[in-house]
PDB file of C-alpha atoms in Angstrom:
ATOM      1  CA  GLY A   1      58.809 -30.941   0.958  1.00 90.00           C
ATOM      2  CA  ILE A   2      58.089 -28.561   3.792  1.00 92.00           C
ATOM      3  CA  LEU A   3      59.237 -25.461   1.889  1.00 92.00           C
ATOM      4  CA  ALA A   4      56.774 -26.130  -0.925  1.00 95.00           C
ATOM      5  CA  ARG A   5      53.988 -26.393   1.675  1.00 95.00           C
ATOM      6  CA  ILE A   6      54.858 -23.182   3.519  1.00 95.00           C
ATOM      7  CA  ARG A   7      55.537 -21.024   0.431  1.00 96.00           C
ATOM      8  CA  PRO A   8      51.830 -20.071   0.022  1.00 96.00           C
ATOM      9  CA  LEU A   9      51.924 -18.799   3.633  1.00 97.00           C
ATOM     10  CA  CYS A  10      54.912 -16.522   2.989  1.00 97.00           C
ATOM     11  CA  GLU A  11      55.425 -13.131   1.407  1.00 97.00           C
ATOM     12  CA  VAL A  12      58.197 -13.839  -1.083  1.00 97.00           C
ATOM     13  CA  ARG A  13      60.680 -10.957  -1.536  1.00 97.00           C
ATOM     14  CA  ARG A  14      63.039 -11.820  -4.403  1.00 95.00           C
ATOM     15  CA  ALA A  15      65.312  -8.788  -4.743  1.00 95.00           C
ATOM     16  CA  GLU A  16      65.663  -6.848  -1.486  1.00 95.00           C
ATOM     17  CA  MET A  17      68.529  -4.383  -1.733  1.00 96.00           C
ATOM     18  CA  PRO A  18      71.199  -3.925   0.988  1.00 95.00           C
ATOM     19  CA  GLY A  19      70.300  -1.381   3.637  1.00 93.00           C
ATOM     20  CA  THR A  20      66.554  -2.007   3.428  1.00 94.00           C
ATOM     21  CA  VAL A  21      65.133  -1.988   6.955  1.00 93.00           C
ATOM     22  CA  LEU A  22      62.425  -4.611   6.541  1.00 94.00           C
ATOM     23  CA  SER A  23      61.061  -3.855  10.016  1.00 88.00           C
ATOM     24  CA  ASP A  24      60.282  -0.286   8.946  1.00 89.00           C
ATOM     25  CA  VAL A  25      59.033  -0.738   5.366  1.00 92.00           C
ATOM     26  CA  LEU A  26      56.802  -3.829   5.620  1.00 93.00           C
ATOM     27  CA  PRO A  27      53.607  -4.262   7.676  1.00 92.00           C
ATOM     28  CA  GLN A  28      53.283  -6.540  10.717  1.00 90.00           C
ATOM     29  CA  MET A  29      56.994  -7.280  11.122  1.00 90.00           C
ATOM     30  CA  GLU A  30      56.906  -7.625  14.934  1.00 86.00           C
ATOM     31  CA  GLN A  31      56.501 -11.417  14.865  1.00 89.00           C
ATOM     32  CA  VAL A  32      57.921 -12.861  11.654  1.00 93.00           C
ATOM     33  CA  LEU A  33      60.170 -15.648  10.516  1.00 95.00           C
ATOM     34  CA  CYS A  34      62.428 -14.690   7.597  1.00 96.00           C
ATOM     35  CA  PHE A  35      63.707 -17.661   5.589  1.00 96.00           C
ATOM     36  CA  ILE A  36      66.877 -16.493   3.835  1.00 96.00           C
ATOM     37  CA  PHE A  37      67.579 -18.059   0.444  1.00 96.00           C
ATOM     38  CA  LYS A  38      70.048 -15.505  -0.992  1.00 96.00           C
ATOM     39  CA  GLY A  39      71.919 -12.613   0.565  1.00 95.00           C
ATOM     40  CA  ALA A  40      71.863 -12.077   4.320  1.00 95.00           C
ATOM     41  CA  LEU A  41      69.872 -10.325   7.028  1.00 95.00           C
ATOM     42  CA  SER A  42      71.361  -8.424   9.932  1.00 93.00           C
ATOM     43  CA  THR A  43      69.469  -8.239  13.214  1.00 91.00           C
ATOM     44  CA  ILE A  44      70.361  -5.031  15.050  1.00 90.00           C
ATOM     45  CA  ARG A  45      69.381  -3.284  18.269  1.00 86.00           C
ATOM     46  CA  VAL A  46      69.440   0.416  19.020  1.00 78.00           C
ATOM     47  CA  VAL A  47      71.804   0.925  21.949  1.00 75.00           C
ATOM     48  CA  PRO A  48      71.432   4.079  24.060  1.00 68.00           C
ATOM     49  CA  GLU A  49      74.392   4.976  26.268  1.00 60.00           C
ATOM     50  CA  VAL A  50      74.044   7.010  29.430  1.00 57.00           C
ATOM     51  CA  ASN A  51      76.981   9.335  29.936  1.00 59.00           C
ATOM     52  CA  GLY A  52      77.237  12.083  32.564  1.00 57.00           C
ATOM     53  CA  SER A  53      78.503  14.689  30.103  1.00 59.00           C
ATOM     54  CA  ARG A  54      76.151  13.690  27.268  1.00 56.00           C
ATOM     55  CA  PRO A  55      72.990  12.074  28.696  1.00 53.00           C
ATOM     56  CA  LEU A  56      71.389   9.484  26.453  1.00 53.00           C
ATOM     57  CA  HIS A  57      73.611   9.951  23.409  1.00 51.00           C
ATOM     58  CA  MET A  58      73.918   6.940  21.165  1.00 49.00           C
ATOM     59  CA  GLN A  59      76.895   4.651  21.742  1.00 48.00           C
ATOM     60  CA  ARG A  60      79.264   4.090  18.825  1.00 45.00           C
ATOM     61  CA  ALA A  61      79.089   0.490  17.724  1.00 43.00           C
ATOM     62  CA  THR A  62      82.325  -1.435  17.196  1.00 44.00           C
ATOM     63  CA  ASN A  63      81.293  -2.663  13.751  1.00 47.00           C
ATOM     64  CA  ALA A  64      80.484  -0.926  10.467  1.00 48.00           C
ATOM     65  CA  LEU A  65      76.962   0.073  11.521  1.00 53.00           C
ATOM     66  CA  ARG A  66      76.104   3.663  12.343  1.00 59.00           C
ATOM     67  CA  ALA A  67      76.431   4.995  15.868  1.00 60.00           C
ATOM     68  CA  GLY A  68      73.778   3.675  18.217  1.00 72.00           C
ATOM     69  CA  LYS A  69      73.245   0.373  16.415  1.00 79.00           C
ATOM     70  CA  LYS A  70      74.591  -2.947  17.624  1.00 84.00           C
ATOM     71  CA  LEU A  71      74.782  -5.997  15.399  1.00 86.00           C
ATOM     72  CA  VAL A  72      73.098  -8.878  17.208  1.00 84.00           C
ATOM     73  CA  VAL A  73      73.538 -11.473  14.462  1.00 85.00           C
ATOM     74  CA  ARG A  74      74.020 -11.695  10.713  1.00 89.00           C
ATOM     75  CA  SER A  75      72.012 -14.549   9.212  1.00 91.00           C
ATOM     76  CA  PRO A  76      73.371 -16.006   5.946  1.00 92.00           C
ATOM     77  CA  PRO A  77      71.455 -18.077   3.372  1.00 94.00           C
ATOM     78  CA  GLY A  78      69.931 -21.217   4.833  1.00 91.00           C
ATOM     79  CA  HIS A  79      69.112 -19.560   8.157  1.00 91.00           C
ATOM     80  CA  VAL A  80      65.893 -18.185   9.583  1.00 92.00           C
ATOM     81  CA  ALA A  81      65.895 -14.734  11.181  1.00 92.00           C
ATOM     82  CA  GLY A  82      63.350 -13.580  13.740  1.00 89.00           C
ATOM     83  CA  ILE A  83      63.028 -16.746  15.812  1.00 86.00           C
ATOM     84  CA  SER A  84      63.583 -15.004  19.166  1.00 81.00           C
ATOM     85  CA  THR A  85      60.796 -12.470  18.672  1.00 84.00           C
ATOM     86  CA  PHE A  86      58.421 -14.808  16.818  1.00 86.00           C
ATOM     87  CA  PHE A  87      57.971 -17.162  19.759  1.00 79.00           C
ATOM     88  CA  ARG A  88      57.586 -14.625  22.559  1.00 72.00           C
ATOM     89  CA  PHE A  89      54.277 -14.482  24.419  1.00 60.00           C
ATOM     90  CA  HIS A  90      51.553 -13.151  22.147  1.00 57.00           C
ATOM     91  CA  ASP A  91      50.256 -10.488  24.521  1.00 59.00           C
ATOM     92  CA  ALA A  92      53.655  -9.386  25.825  1.00 61.00           C
ATOM     93  CA  ASP A  93      53.911  -5.615  25.576  1.00 64.00           C
ATOM     94  CA  VAL A  94      57.253  -4.806  23.937  1.00 62.00           C
ATOM     95  CA  ASP A  95      58.590  -1.270  23.593  1.00 64.00           C
ATOM     96  CA  GLN A  96      59.048  -0.708  19.843  1.00 67.00           C
ATOM     97  CA  GLN A  97      62.422   0.967  20.469  1.00 68.00           C
ATOM     98  CA  MET A  98      63.639  -2.244  22.109  1.00 71.00           C
ATOM     99  CA  GLN A  99      62.381  -4.414  19.246  1.00 80.00           C
ATOM    100  CA  PRO A 100      65.285  -5.685  17.093  1.00 87.00           C
ATOM    101  CA  LYS A 101      65.324  -4.501  13.490  1.00 91.00           C
ATOM    102  CA  LEU A 102      65.879  -6.673  10.434  1.00 93.00           C
ATOM    103  CA  ILE A 103      68.097  -5.059   7.789  1.00 93.00           C
ATOM    104  CA  VAL A 104      69.172  -6.541   4.458  1.00 95.00           C
ATOM    105  CA  SER A 105      72.938  -6.957   4.739  1.00 93.00           C
ATOM    106  CA  SER A 106      75.467  -5.960   2.109  1.00 91.00           C
ATOM    107  CA  HIS A 107      77.282  -9.263   2.793  1.00 85.00           C
ATOM    108  CA  CYS A 108      76.683 -12.638   1.107  1.00 86.00           C
ATOM    109  CA  ASN A 109      75.983 -11.616  -2.481  1.00 85.00           C
ATOM    110  CA  PRO A 110      73.025  -9.185  -2.406  1.00 86.00           C
ATOM    111  CA  PRO A 111      70.250  -8.618  -3.361  1.00 94.00           C
ATOM    112  CA  ALA A 112      68.509 -10.917  -0.903  1.00 95.00           C
ATOM    113  CA  GLU A 113      65.710 -13.395  -1.466  1.00 97.00           C
ATOM    114  CA  ILE A 114      63.649 -13.741   1.679  1.00 97.00           C
ATOM    115  CA  TRP A 115      60.392 -15.525   2.452  1.00 97.00           C
ATOM    116  CA  ILE A 116      58.517 -13.793   5.267  1.00 97.00           C
ATOM    117  CA  LEU A 117      56.161 -15.896   7.371  1.00 97.00           C
ATOM    118  CA  ARG A 118      54.034 -13.808   9.725  1.00 96.00           C
ATOM    119  CA  ARG A 119      52.316 -15.102  12.844  1.00 92.00           C
ATOM    120  CA  LEU A 120      48.967 -13.741  11.619  1.00 93.00           C
ATOM    121  CA  ALA A 121      47.542 -13.302   8.125  1.00 95.00           C
ATOM    122  CA  CYS A 122      48.519 -10.059   6.359  1.00 95.00           C
ATOM    123  CA  ASN A 123      47.481  -8.609   2.983  1.00 94.00           C
ATOM    124  CA  GLY A 124      45.564 -11.766   2.075  1.00 95.00           C
ATOM    125  CA  ILE A 125      48.514 -14.079   2.813  1.00 96.00           C
ATOM    126  CA  PRO A 126      47.762 -16.637   5.544  1.00 96.00           C
ATOM    127  CA  GLY A 127      50.171 -16.870   8.482  1.00 95.00           C
ATOM    128  CA  TRP A 128      51.584 -19.338  11.005  1.00 95.00           C
ATOM    129  CA  LYS A 129      48.208 -19.592  12.748  1.00 94.00           C
ATOM    130  CA  ASP A 130      46.730 -21.000   9.515  1.00 95.00           C
ATOM    131  CA  MET A 131      49.480 -23.599   9.026  1.00 96.00           C
ATOM    132  CA  PRO A 132      48.731 -27.308   9.628  1.00 95.00           C
ATOM    133  CA  ASP A 133      50.133 -28.575  12.938  1.00 95.00           C
ATOM    134  CA  ASP A 134      52.304 -31.183  11.182  1.00 95.00           C
ATOM    135  CA  ASP A 135      54.135 -28.447   9.268  1.00 95.00           C
ATOM    136  CA  LYS A 136      54.519 -26.365  12.437  1.00 94.00           C
ATOM    137  CA  GLY A 137      56.147 -29.363  14.114  1.00 93.00           C
ATOM    138  CA  HIS A 138      58.679 -29.796  11.294  1.00 92.00           C
ATOM    139  CA  LEU A 139      59.612 -26.107  11.451  1.00 93.00           C
ATOM    140  CA  GLU A 140      59.793 -26.004  15.257  1.00 91.00           C
ATOM    141  CA  ARG A 141      62.311 -28.869  15.255  1.00 90.00           C
ATOM    142  CA  MET A 142      64.390 -27.035  12.643  1.00 90.00           C
ATOM    143  CA  PHE A 143      64.288 -23.829  14.735  1.00 88.00           C
ATOM    144  CA  CYS A 144      65.411 -25.725  17.844  1.00 87.00           C
ATOM    145  CA  VAL A 145      68.467 -27.010  15.978  1.00 87.00           C
ATOM    146  CA  GLN A 146      69.282 -23.516  14.657  1.00 83.00           C
ATOM    147  CA  PHE A 147      68.796 -22.007  18.130  1.00 78.00           C
ATOM    148  CA  ALA A 148      71.088 -24.619  19.699  1.00 81.00           C
ATOM    149  CA  ASP A 149      73.744 -23.953  17.041  1.00 80.00           C
ATOM    150  CA  ALA A 150      73.522 -20.201  17.676  1.00 74.00           C
ATOM    151  CA  LEU A 151      73.820 -20.721  21.439  1.00 73.00           C
ATOM    152  CA  ASN A 152      76.824 -23.004  20.974  1.00 73.00           C
ATOM    153  CA  HIS A 153      78.454 -20.411  18.700  1.00 66.00           C
ATOM    154  CA  SER A 154      77.829 -17.680  21.304  1.00 63.00           C
ATOM    155  CA  ASN A 155      79.473 -19.796  23.985  1.00 63.00           C
ATOM    156  CA  LEU A 156      82.533 -20.350  21.774  1.00 61.00           C
ATOM    157  CA  LYS A 157      82.882 -16.591  21.155  1.00 56.00           C
ATOM    158  CA  GLU A 158      82.921 -15.870  24.922  1.00 51.00           C
ATOM    159  CA  ARG A 159      85.942 -18.106  25.593  1.00 50.00           C
TER     160      ARG A 159
END
């Protein structure tokens, strides 16, 4: 199937421990797709808060993350993390502080097994650009379904 065909294009991480900030410890993580097979990944953003008495101190998040970090989404097994940043315009200049971070979650039975597909080749592993168009089409359809599900879930939470 499709997973057998894309595996040679992925960096396979079999035992990532909770708390590992993949965005900080692995190269070229700005535009990646992370296929989650075991464990979970949390996507977080750093959230500065402007306050008259304490300019630019970090806002306390309402979840279990440290101050200044906001959980955007937790992706369980069977999901793909990184879709929103993977498909942005290639030459878009993004402030690294605004870039979401991918952290191995302590939820969903860690350690995590994650396959990382980068847009471009890295460390001798080909990337998305090297993938046959047929395989890209299969994955893009899957990502559209996941994106629609996530959007529907977001709309339900707002009600």
